[in-house]
PDB file of C-alpha atoms and ligand atoms in Angstrom:
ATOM      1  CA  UNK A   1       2.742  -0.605  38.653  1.00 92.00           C
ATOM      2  CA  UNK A   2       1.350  -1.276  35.106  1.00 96.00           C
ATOM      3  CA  UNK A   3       3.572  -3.493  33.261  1.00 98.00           C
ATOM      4  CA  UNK A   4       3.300  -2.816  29.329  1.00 98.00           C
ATOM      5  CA  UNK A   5       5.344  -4.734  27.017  1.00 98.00           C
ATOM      6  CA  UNK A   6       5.803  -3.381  23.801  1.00 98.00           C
ATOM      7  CA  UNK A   7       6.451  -5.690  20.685  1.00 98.00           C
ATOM      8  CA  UNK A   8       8.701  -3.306  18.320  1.00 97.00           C
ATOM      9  CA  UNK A   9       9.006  -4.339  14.504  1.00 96.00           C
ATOM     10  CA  UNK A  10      10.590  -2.877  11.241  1.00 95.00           C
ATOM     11  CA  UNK A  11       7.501  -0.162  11.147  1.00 95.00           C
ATOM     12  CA  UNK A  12       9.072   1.721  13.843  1.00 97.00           C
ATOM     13  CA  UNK A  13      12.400   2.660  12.465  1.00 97.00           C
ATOM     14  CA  UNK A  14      11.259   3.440   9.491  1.00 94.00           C
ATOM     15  CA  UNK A  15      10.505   6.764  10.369  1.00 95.00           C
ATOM     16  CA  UNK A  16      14.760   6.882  11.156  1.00 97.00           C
ATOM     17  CA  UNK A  17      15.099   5.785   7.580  1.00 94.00           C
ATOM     18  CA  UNK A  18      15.961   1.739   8.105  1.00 94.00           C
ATOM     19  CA  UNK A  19      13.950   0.238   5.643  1.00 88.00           C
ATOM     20  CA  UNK A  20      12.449  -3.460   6.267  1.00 85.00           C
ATOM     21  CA  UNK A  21      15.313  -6.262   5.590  1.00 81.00           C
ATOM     22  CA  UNK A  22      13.823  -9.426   7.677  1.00 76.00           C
ATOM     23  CA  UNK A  23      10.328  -8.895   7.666  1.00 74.00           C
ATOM     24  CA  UNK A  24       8.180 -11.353   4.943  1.00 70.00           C
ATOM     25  CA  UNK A  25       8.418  -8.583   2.791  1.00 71.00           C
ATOM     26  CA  UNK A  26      11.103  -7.415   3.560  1.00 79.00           C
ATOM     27  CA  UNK A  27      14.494  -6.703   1.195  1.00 78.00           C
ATOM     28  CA  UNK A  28      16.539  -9.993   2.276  1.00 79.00           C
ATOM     29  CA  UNK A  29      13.364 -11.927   1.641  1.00 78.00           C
ATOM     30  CA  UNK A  30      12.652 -10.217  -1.550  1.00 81.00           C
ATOM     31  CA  UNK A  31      16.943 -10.712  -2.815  1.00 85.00           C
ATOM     32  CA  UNK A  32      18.304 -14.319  -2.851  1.00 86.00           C
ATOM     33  CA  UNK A  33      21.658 -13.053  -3.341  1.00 87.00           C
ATOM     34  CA  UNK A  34      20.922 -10.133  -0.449  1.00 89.00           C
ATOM     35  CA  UNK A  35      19.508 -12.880   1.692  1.00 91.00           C
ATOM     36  CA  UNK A  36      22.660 -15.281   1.165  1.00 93.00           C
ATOM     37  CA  UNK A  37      24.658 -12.217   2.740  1.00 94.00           C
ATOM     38  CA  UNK A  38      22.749 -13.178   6.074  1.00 94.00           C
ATOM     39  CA  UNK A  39      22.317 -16.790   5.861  1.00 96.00           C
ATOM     40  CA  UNK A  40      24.270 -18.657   8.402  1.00 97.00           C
ATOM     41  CA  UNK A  41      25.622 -21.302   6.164  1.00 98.00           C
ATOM     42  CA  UNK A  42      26.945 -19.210   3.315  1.00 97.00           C
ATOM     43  CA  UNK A  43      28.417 -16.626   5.353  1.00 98.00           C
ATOM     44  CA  UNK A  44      30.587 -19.261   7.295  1.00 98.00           C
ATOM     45  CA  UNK A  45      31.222 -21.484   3.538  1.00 98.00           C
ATOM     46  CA  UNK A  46      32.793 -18.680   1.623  1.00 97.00           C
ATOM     47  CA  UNK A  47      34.842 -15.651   2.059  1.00 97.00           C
ATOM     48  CA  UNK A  48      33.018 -13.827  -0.804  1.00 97.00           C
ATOM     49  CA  UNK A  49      29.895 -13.944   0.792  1.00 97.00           C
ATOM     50  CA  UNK A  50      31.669 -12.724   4.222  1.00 98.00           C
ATOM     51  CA  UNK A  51      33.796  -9.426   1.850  1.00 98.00           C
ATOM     52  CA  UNK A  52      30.318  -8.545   0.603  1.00 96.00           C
ATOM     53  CA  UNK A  53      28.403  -9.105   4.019  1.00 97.00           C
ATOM     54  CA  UNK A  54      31.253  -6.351   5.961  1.00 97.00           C
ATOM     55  CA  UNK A  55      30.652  -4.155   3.058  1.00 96.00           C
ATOM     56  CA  UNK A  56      26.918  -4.210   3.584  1.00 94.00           C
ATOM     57  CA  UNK A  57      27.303  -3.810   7.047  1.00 95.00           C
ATOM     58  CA  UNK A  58      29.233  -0.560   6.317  1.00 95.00           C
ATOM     59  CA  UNK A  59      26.941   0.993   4.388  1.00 93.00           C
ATOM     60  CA  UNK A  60      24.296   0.412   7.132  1.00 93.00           C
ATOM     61  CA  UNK A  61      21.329   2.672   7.685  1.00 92.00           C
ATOM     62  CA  UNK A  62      21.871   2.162  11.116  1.00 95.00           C
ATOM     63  CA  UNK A  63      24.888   4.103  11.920  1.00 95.00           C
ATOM     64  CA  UNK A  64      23.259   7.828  10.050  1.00 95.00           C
ATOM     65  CA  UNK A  65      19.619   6.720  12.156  1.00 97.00           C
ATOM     66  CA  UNK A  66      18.492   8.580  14.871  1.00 98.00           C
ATOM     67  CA  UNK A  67      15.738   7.677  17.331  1.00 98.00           C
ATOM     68  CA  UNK A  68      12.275   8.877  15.910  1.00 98.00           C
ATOM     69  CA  UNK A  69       9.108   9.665  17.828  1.00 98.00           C
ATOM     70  CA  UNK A  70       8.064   6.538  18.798  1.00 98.00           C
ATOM     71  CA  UNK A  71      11.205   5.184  20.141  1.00 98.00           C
ATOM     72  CA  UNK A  72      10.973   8.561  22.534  1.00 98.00           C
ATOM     73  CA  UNK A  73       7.222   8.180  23.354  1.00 98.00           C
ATOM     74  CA  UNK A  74       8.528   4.597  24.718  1.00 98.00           C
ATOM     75  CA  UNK A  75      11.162   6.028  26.931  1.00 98.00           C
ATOM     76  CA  UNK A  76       8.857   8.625  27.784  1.00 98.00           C
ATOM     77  CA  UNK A  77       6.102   6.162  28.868  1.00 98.00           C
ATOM     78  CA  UNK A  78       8.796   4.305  30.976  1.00 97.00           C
ATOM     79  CA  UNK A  79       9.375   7.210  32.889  1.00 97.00           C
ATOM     80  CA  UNK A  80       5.754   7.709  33.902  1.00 97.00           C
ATOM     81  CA  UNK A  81       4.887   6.925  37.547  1.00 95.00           C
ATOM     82  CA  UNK A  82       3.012   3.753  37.982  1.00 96.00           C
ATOM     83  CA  UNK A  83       4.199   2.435  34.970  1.00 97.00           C
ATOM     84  CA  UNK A  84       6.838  -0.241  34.086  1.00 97.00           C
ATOM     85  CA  UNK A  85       7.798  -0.640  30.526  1.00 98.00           C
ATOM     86  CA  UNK A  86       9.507  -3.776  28.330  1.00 98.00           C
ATOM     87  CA  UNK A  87      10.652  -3.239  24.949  1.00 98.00           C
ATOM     88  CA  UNK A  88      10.802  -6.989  23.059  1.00 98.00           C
ATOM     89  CA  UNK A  89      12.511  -5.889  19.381  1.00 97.00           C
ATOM     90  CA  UNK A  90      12.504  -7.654  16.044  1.00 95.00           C
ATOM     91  CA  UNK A  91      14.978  -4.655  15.257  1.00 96.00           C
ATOM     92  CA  UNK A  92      18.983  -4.674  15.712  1.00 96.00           C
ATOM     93  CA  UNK A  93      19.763  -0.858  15.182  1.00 97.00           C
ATOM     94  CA  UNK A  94      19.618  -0.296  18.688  1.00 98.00           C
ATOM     95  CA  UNK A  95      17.305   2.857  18.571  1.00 98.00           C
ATOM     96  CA  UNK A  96      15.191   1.992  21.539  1.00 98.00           C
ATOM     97  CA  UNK A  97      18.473   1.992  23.994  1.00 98.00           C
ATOM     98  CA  UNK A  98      19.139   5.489  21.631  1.00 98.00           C
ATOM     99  CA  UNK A  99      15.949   7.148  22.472  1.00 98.00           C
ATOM    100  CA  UNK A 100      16.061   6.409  26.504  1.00 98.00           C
ATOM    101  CA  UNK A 101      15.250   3.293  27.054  1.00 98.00           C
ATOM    102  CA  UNK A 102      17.621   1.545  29.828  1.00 98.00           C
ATOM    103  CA  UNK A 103      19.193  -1.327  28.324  1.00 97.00           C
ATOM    104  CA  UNK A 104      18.060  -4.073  30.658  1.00 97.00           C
ATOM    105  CA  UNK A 105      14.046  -2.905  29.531  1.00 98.00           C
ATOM    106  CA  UNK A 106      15.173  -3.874  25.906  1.00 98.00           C
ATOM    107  CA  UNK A 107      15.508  -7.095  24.243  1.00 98.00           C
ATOM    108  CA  UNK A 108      16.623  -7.891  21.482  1.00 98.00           C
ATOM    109  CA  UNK A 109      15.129 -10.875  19.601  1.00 96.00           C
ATOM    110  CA  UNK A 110      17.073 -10.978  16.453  1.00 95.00           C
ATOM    111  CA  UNK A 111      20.317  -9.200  18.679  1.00 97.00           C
ATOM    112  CA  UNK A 112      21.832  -6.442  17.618  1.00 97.00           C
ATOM    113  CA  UNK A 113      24.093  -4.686  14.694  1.00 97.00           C
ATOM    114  CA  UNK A 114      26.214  -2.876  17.165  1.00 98.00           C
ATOM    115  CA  UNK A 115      28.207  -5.691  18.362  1.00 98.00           C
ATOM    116  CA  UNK A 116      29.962  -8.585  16.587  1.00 98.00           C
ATOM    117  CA  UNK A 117      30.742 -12.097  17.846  1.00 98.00           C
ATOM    118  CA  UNK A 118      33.117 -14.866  17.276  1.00 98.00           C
ATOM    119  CA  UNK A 119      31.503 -17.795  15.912  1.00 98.00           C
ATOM    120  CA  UNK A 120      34.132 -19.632  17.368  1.00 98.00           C
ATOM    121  CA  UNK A 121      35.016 -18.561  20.524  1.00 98.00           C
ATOM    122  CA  UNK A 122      31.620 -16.242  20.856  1.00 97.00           C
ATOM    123  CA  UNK A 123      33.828 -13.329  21.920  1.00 98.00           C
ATOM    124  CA  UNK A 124      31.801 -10.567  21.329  1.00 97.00           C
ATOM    125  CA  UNK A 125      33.283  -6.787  20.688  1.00 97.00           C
ATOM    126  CA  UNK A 126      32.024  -3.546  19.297  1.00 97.00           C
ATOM    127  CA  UNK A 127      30.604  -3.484  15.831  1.00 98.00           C
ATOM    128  CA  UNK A 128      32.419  -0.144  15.227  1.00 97.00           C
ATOM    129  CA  UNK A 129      35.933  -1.397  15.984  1.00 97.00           C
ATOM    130  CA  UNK A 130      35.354  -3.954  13.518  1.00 98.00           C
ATOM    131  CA  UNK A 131      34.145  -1.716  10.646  1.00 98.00           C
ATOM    132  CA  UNK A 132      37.504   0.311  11.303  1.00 98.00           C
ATOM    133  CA  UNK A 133      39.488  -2.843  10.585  1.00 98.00           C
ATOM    134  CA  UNK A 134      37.122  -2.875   7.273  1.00 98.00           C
ATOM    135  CA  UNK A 135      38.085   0.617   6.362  1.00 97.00           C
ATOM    136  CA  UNK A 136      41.859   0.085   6.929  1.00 98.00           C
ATOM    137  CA  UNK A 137      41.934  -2.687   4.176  1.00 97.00           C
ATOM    138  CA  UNK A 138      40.916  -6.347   6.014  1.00 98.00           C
ATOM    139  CA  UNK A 139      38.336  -7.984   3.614  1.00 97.00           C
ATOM    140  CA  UNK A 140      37.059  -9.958   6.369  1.00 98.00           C
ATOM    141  CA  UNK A 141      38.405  -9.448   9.655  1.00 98.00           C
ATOM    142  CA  UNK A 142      39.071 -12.565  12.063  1.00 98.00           C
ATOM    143  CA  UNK A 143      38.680 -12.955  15.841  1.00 98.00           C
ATOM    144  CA  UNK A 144      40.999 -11.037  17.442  1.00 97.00           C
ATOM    145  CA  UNK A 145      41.539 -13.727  20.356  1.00 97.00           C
ATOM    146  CA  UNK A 146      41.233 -16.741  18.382  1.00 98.00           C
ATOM    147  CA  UNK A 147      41.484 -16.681  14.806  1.00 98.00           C
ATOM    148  CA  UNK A 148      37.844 -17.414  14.184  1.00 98.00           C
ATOM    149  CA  UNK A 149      35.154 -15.604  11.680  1.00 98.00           C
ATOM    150  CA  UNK A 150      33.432 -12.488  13.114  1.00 98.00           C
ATOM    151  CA  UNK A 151      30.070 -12.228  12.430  1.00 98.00           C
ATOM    152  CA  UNK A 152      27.302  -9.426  13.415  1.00 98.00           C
ATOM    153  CA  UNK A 153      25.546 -10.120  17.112  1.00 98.00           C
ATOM    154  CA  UNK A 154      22.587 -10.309  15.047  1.00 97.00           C
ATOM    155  CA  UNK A 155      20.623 -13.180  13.996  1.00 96.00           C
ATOM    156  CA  UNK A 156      20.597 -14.643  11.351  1.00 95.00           C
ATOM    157  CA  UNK A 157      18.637 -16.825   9.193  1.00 93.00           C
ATOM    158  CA  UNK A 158      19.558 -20.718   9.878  1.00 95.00           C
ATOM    159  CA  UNK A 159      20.791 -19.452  13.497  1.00 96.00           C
ATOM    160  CA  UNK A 160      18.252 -19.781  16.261  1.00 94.00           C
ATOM    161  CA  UNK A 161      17.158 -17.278  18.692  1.00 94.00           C
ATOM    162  CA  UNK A 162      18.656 -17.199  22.096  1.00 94.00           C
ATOM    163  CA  UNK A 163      16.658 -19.191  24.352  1.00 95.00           C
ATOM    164  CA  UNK A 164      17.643 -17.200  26.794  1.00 96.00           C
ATOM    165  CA  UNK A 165      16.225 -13.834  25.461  1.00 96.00           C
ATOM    166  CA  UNK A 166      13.177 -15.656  24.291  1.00 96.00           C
ATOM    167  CA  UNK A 167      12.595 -16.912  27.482  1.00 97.00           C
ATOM    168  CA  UNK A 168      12.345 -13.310  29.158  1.00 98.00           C
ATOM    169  CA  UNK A 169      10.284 -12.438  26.142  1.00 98.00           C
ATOM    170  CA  UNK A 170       7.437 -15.248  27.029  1.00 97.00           C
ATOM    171  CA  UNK A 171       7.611 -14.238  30.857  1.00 98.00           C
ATOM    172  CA  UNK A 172       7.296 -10.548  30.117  1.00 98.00           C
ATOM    173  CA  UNK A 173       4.360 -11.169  27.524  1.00 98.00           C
ATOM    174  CA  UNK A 174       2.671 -13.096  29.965  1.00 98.00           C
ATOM    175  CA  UNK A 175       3.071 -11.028  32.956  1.00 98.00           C
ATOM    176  CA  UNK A 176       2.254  -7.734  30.860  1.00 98.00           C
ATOM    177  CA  UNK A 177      -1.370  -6.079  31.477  1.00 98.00           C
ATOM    178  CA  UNK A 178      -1.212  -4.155  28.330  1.00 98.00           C
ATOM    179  CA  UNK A 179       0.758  -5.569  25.250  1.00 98.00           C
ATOM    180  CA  UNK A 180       1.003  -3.195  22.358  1.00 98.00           C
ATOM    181  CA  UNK A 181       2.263  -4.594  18.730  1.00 98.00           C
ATOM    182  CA  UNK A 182       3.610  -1.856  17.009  1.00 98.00           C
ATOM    183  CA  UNK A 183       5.348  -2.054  13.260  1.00 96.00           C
ATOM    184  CA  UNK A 184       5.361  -5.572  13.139  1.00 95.00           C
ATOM    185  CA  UNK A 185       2.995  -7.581  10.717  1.00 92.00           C
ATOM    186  CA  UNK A 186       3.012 -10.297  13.515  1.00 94.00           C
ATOM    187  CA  UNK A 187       3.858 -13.022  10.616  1.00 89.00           C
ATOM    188  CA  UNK A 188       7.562 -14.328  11.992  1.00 83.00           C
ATOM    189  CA  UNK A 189       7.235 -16.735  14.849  1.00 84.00           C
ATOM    190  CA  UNK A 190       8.418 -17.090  17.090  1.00 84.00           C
ATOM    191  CA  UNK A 191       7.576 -12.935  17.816  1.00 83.00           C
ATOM    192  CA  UNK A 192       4.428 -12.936  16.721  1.00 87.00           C
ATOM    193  CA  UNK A 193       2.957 -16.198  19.054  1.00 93.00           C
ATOM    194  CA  UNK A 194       4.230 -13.730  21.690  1.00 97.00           C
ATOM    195  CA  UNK A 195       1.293 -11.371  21.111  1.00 96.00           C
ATOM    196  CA  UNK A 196      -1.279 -14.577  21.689  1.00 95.00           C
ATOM    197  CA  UNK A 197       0.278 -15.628  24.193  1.00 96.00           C
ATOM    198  CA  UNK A 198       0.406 -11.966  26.353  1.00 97.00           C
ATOM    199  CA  UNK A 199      -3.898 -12.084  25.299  1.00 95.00           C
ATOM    200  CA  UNK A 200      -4.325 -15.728  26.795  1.00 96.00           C
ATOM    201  CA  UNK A 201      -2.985 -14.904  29.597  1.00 97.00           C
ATOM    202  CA  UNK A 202      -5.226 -11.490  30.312  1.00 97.00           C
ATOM    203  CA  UNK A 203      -3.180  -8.500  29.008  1.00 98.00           C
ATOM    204  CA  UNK A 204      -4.918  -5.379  26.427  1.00 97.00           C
ATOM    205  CA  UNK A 205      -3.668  -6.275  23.161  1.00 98.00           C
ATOM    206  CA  UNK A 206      -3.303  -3.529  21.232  1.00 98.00           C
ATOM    207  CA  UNK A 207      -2.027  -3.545  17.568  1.00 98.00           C
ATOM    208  CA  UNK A 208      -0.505  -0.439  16.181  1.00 98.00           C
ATOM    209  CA  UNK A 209       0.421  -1.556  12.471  1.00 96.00           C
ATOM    210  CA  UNK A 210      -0.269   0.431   8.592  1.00 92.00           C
ATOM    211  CA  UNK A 211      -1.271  -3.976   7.668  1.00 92.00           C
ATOM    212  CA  UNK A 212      -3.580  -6.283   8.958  1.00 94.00           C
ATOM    213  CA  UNK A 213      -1.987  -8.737  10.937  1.00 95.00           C
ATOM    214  CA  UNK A 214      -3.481 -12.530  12.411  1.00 95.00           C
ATOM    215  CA  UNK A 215      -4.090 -10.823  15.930  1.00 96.00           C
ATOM    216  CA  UNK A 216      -6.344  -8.500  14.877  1.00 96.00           C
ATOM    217  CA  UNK A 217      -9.218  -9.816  15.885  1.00 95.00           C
ATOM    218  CA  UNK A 218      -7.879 -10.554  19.185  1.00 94.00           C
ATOM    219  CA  UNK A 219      -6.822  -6.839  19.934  1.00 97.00           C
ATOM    220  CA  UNK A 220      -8.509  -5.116  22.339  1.00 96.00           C
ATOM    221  CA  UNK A 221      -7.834  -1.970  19.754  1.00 97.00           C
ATOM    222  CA  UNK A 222      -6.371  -1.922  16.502  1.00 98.00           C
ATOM    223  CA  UNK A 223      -4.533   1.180  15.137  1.00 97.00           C
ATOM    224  CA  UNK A 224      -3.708   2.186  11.051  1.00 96.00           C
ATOM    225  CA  UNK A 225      -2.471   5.300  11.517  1.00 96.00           C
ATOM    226  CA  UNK A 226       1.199   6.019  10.950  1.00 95.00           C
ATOM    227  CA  UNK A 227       3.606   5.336  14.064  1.00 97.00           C
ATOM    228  CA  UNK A 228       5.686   8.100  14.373  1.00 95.00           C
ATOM    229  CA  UNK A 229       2.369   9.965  15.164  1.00 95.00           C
ATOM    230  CA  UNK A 230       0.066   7.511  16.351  1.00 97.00           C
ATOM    231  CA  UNK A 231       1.603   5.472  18.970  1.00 98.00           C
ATOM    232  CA  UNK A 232       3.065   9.057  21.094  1.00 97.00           C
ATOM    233  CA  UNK A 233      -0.617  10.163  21.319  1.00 97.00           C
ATOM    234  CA  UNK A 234      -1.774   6.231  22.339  1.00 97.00           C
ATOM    235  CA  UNK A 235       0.837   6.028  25.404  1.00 97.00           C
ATOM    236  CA  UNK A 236      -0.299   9.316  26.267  1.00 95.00           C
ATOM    237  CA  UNK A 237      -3.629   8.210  26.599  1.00 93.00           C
ATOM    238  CA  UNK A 238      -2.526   4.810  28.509  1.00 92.00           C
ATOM    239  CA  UNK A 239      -3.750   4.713  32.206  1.00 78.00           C
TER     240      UNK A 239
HETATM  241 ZN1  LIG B   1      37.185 -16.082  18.655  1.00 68.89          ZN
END
């Protein structure tokens, strides 16, 4: 079995029309008052930032997105005798699980926009049910076992990762022969150390990404060309 993680950033669901929020270029980062929406502290301080945030979340990309070539070539690849595949996402929409990957081969670093949890009581429920409450007239709807504010699984910024995930993430990149970074400008840590990290320890690095990036020169083989074309015809050629 080859073990090949793949390192999934905001360049690979752009092709499924999600544009780049988190990403150091990205829309939060380039919005204070956009960025406030998804900043721990003022969601939980005021209720105006919380009405706004739902209404965001509502209007989401996500739920018209549908899994693009790349997010099939993975699942494809996974299939593959000989070959075992790990998906470590910087994305929360959820398209790798969409286009065949098996849940437990995906994590999610920043979490995802499909569920919601309770900061409170960290019960954690479908993202859909909530948005219903939304449409039927609740500003911003509370916990339904405790009371407590909702907020999307994701992460967000002021919250930390969870260790747990990140954990799995390190293992994986360090027991992975080939580690491919693909739409991610490798600039947010703690992501990005992961692609060092998987080299140190032996694996191919390969970057697939339209930028530069710091790992560059530590790629076994770097890749410009657009995703949604270039990575299919790169895990084809894996052995
Ligand atoms: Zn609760």
């Amino acid at each position: 079995m080859t073990l090949v993680a793949i390192l999934s950033g905001a360049g690979v669901s752009t092709d499924s029309g999600i544009p780049d929020y988190r990403g150091p270029n990205g829309l939060w980062r380039k919005d204070p008052e956009a960025e406030k929406l998804v900043t721990y502290d003022y969601y939980m301080a005021d209720p105006e930032i919380r009405r706004r945030s739902w209404q965001m979340r509502r209007t989401s990309a996500t739920w018209s997105a549908e899994p693009n070539a790349a997010h099939r070539a993975v699942a494809e690849l996974d299939r593959r005798p000989g070959m075992a595949v790990r998906v470590i996402t910087q994305n929360v929409d959820g398209l790798h699980q969409l286009g065949g990957m098996p849940e437990r081969k995906v994590l999610e670093l920043h979490g995802t926009a499909r569920a919601v949890t309770c900061t409170r009581c960290h019960a954690r429920s479908s993202m859909r049910e909530a948005l219903e409450r939304v449409e039927a007239g609740e500003a911003d709807p509370a916990c339904l076992v405790c009371g407590g504010i909702l907020k999307s699984a994701t992460v967000m910024f002021g919250e930390r990762l969870d260790p747990e995930v990140l954990g799995q993430a390190m293992a994986i990149a360090k027991a992975s022969e080939v580690f491919i970074a693909v739409g991610t400008t490798l600039q947010v840590q703690p992501a990005a150390s992961l692609a060092g990290i998987a080299a140190d320890h032996g694996a191919r690095l390969i970057v697939v990404n339209a930028e530069p990036t710091p790992y560059d020169e530590q790629a076994e083989q770097v890749v410009r060309e657009p995703i949604g074309s270039a990575l299919p015809e790169l895990l084809k050629e894996l052995a």
